[in-house]
XYZ file of C-alpha atoms in Angstrom:
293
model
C 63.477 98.373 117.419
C 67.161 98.297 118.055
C 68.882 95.269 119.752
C 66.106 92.498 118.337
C 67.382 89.155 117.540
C 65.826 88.027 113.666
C 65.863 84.110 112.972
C 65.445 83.124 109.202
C 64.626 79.721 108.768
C 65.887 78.161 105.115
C 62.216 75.522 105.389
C 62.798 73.365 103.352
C 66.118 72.564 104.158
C 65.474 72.002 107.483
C 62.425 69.900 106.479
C 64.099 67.666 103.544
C 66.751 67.077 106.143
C 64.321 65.999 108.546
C 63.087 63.891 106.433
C 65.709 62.007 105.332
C 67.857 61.547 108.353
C 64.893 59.854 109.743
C 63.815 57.543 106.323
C 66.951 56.491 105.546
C 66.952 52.805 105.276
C 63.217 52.469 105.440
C 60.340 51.513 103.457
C 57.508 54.265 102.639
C 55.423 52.089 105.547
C 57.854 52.390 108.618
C 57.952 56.117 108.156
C 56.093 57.507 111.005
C 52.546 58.486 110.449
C 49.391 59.769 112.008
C 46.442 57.775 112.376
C 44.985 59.712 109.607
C 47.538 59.044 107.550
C 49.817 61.775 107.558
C 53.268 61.010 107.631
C 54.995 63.054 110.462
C 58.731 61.902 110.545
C 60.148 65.751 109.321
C 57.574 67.704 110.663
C 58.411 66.330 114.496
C 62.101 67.450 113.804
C 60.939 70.846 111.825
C 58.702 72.003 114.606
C 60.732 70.906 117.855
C 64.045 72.753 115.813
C 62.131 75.467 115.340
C 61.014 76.232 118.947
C 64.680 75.143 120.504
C 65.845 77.812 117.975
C 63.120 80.609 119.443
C 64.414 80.099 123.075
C 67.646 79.238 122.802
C 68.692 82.546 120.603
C 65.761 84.459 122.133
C 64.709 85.230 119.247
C 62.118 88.562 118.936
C 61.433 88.344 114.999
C 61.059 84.964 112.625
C 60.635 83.823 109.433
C 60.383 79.999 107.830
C 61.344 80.938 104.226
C 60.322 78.894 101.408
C 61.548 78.317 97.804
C 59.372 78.346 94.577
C 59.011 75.756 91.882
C 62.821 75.158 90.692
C 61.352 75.781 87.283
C 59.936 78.827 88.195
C 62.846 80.759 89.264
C 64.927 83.451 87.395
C 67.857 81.219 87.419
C 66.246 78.929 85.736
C 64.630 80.436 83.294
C 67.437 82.130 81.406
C 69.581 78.985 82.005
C 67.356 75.810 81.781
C 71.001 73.354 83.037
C 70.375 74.784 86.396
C 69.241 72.389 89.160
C 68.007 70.135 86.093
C 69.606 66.959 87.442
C 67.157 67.318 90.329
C 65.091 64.377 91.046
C 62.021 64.687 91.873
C 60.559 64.788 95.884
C 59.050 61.908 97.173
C 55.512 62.300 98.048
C 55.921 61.233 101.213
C 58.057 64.377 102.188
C 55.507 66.472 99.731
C 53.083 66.206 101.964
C 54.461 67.180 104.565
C 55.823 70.592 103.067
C 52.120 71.213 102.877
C 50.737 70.083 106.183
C 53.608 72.206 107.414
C 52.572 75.473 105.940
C 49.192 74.989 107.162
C 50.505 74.222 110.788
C 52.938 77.343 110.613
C 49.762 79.729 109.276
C 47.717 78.489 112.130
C 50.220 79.011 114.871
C 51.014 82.370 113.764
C 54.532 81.820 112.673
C 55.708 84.188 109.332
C 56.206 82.364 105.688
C 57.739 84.541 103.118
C 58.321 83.368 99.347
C 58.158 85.745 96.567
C 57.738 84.245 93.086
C 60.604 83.512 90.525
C 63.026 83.830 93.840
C 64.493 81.186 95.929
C 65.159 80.977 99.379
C 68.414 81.978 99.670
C 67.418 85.652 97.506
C 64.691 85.865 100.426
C 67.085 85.683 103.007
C 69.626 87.341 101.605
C 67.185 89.975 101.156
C 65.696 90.215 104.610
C 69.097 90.091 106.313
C 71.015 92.691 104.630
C 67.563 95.044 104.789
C 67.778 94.128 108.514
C 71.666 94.763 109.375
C 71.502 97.615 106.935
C 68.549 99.358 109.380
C 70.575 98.198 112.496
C 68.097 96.289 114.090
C 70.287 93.630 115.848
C 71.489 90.476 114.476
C 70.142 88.258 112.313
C 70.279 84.485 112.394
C 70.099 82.504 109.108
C 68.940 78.408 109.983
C 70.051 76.075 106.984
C 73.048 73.802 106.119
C 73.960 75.301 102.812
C 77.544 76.631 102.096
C 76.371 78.876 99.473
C 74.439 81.365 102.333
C 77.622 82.117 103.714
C 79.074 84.912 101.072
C 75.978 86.518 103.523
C 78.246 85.945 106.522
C 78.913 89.426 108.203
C 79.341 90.938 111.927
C 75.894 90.876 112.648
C 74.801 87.896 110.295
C 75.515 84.672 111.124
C 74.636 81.183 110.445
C 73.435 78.271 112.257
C 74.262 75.044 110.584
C 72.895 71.903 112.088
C 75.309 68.706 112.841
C 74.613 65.463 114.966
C 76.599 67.020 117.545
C 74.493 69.863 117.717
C 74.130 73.141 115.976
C 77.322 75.398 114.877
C 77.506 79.324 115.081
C 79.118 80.029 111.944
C 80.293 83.811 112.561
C 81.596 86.202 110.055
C 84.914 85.928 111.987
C 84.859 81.484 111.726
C 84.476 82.395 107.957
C 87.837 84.604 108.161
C 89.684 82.309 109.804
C 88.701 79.374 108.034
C 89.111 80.738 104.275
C 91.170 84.234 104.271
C 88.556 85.896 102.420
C 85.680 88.251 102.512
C 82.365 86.622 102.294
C 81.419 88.493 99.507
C 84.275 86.250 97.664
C 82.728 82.917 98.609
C 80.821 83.994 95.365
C 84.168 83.675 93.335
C 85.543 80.536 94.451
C 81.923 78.945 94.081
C 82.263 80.690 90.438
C 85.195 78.426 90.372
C 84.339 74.903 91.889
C 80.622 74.902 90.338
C 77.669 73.045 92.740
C 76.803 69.314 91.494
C 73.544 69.510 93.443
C 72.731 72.652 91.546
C 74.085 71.433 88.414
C 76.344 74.603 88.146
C 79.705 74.132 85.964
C 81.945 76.196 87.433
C 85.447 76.112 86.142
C 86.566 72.787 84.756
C 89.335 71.306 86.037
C 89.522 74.130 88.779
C 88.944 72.417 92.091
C 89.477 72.989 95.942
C 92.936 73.117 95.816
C 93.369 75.500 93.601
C 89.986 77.648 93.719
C 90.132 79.244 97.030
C 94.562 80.152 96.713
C 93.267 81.917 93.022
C 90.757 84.144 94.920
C 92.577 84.870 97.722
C 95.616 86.321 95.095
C 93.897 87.298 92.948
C 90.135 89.098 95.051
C 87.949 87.956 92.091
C 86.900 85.656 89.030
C 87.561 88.843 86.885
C 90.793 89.295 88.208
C 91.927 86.221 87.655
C 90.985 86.715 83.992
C 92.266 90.593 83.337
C 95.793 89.146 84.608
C 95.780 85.595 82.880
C 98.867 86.579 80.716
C 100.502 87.372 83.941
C 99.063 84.468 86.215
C 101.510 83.831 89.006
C 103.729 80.434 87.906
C 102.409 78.511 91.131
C 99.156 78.506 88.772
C 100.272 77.549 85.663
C 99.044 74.067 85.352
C 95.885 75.862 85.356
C 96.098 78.674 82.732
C 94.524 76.373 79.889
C 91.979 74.974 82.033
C 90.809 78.720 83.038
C 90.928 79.806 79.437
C 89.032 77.461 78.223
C 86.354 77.366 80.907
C 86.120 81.361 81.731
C 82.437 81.820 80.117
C 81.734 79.032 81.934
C 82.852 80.390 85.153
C 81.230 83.761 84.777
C 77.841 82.016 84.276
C 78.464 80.026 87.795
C 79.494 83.488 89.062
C 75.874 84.701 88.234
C 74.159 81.869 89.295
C 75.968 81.843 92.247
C 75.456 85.097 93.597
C 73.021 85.421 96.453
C 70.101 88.498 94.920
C 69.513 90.837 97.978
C 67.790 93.665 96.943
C 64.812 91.680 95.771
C 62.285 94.718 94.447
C 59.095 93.261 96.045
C 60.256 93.473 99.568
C 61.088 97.056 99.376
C 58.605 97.886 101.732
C 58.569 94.695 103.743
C 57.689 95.072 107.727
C 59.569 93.458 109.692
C 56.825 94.366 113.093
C 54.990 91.690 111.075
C 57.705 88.831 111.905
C 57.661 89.636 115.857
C 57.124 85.934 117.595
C 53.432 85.905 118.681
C 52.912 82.258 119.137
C 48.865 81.099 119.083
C 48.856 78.543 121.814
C 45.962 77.544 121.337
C 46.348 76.937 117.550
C 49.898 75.467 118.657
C 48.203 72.610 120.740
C 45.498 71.891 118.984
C 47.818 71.142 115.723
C 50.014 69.227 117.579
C 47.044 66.804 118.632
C 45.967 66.678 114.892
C 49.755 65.311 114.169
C 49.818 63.060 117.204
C 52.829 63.855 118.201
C 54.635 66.360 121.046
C 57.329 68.864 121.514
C 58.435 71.168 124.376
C 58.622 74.660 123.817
């Protein structure tokens, strides 16, 4: 099974995206629609991405990856703050998430979730266990920052712009930031996530988050040698101080789990691309809409 080429899809990024680069500005009635009523404007972008990502990586193995209810999930239930300033999904794009799942089942393409995880545990999961048994590399689809402490020489990241999609290498991450991606951990530990209503460090911002980690290697470095902190960084000795348990909690929350226990024994033989044809045309008709793959 050597040299096989393993896309991981992050779904519902891809589909939320979907969805709102193309209902931005609209009403709930211009959004495009079947004439059965179900609304189509993500799950045209979700499903032609999906099979421009098959050929254009050649990709052997895949998996669309899904989150669980946000108040379901480990990180959430020891620390209710997280992701709590979350609104809530319009129905519109609801749907869709569903009518997708159904489509993806039918066509014979590979959903994993496990519950109490999110997405990016599942991938981090299934990409290490991957690399780890040398089985080529291993694409990860999705936008989000935080999946690139994952970043290594045979992990890599496609992130999706208007000018196309980006290979974000191991190497781009090197170059860009100086540190391993294990460390992206830290200075996220650091700068917190608004969108996941992490705190981080207060007062601790871009500036100064990513020149502490790349002194210093980690968060707990940084505090073991406080008395001692370098005089470039002393304008932020209080602020650290005062916001280290903060900090360490973003640390935790921050940190991608990848040796999820349930997928111990997970086959990846069951992930090789089999596409149902069939299934593939006859759901396409049912959404009224087409794609070429």
């Amino acid at each position: 099974m050597k040299n096989q080429t393993l896309l991981l899809i992050d779904g519902f990024n891809l589909l939320s995206r979907g969805y709102f680069a193309t209902s931005y500005g609209k009403e709930l009635e211009q959004l495009t629609k079947s004439s059965k009523g179900v609304y189509t404007n993500a799950l045209r972008i979700f499903f032609q991405k999906t099979f421009n990502l098959i050929s254009q990586y050649e990709v052997t193995h895949l998996a669309v990856v899904w989150d669980v209810k946000k108040n379901e999930t480990t990180r959430r239930l020891k620390h209710d703050f997280y992701k709590a300033t979350r609104s809530d999904l319009p129905e519109a794009l609801i749907q869709q998430f569903e009518v997708c799942k159904d489509a993806l089942r039918s066509i014979g393409i590979q959903q994993v979730s496990v519950p109490s995880y999110e997405a990016d545990d599942v991938i981090g999961t299934l990409a290490k266990t991957w690399c780890s048994n040398e089985y080529g590399h291993c694409y990860i689809y999705s936008n989000d920052k935080d999946l690139y402490q994952l970043l290594s020489k045979n992990i890599s990241q496609l992130i999706g712009g208007k000018k196309g999609d980006i290979v974000y290498s191991f190497n781009h991450f090197q170059d860009d930031y100086h540190i391993t991606s294990e460390q992206w951990i830290d200075v996220k530990a650091l700068l917190g996530d608004k969108s996941d209503n992490i705190p981080g460090c207060p007062g601790i911002g871009e500036k100064s988050a990513l020149p502490l980690i790349q002194l210093y290697g980690s968060l707990e470095n940084i505090f073991e040698q406080i008395d001692t902190l370098d005089p470039k960084f002393n304008r932020y000795k209080k602020k650290l101080i005062e916001g280290q348990n903060l900090a360490l909690i973003s640390k935790e929350l921050s940190a991608i789990i990848c040796d999820i226990h349930e997928l111990n024994e997970f086959l990846f033989d069951d992930l090789q691309v089999n596409i149902e044809r069939t299934n593939l045309i006859a759901e396409l008709n049912e959404l009224e809409f087409t794609i070429k793959y």
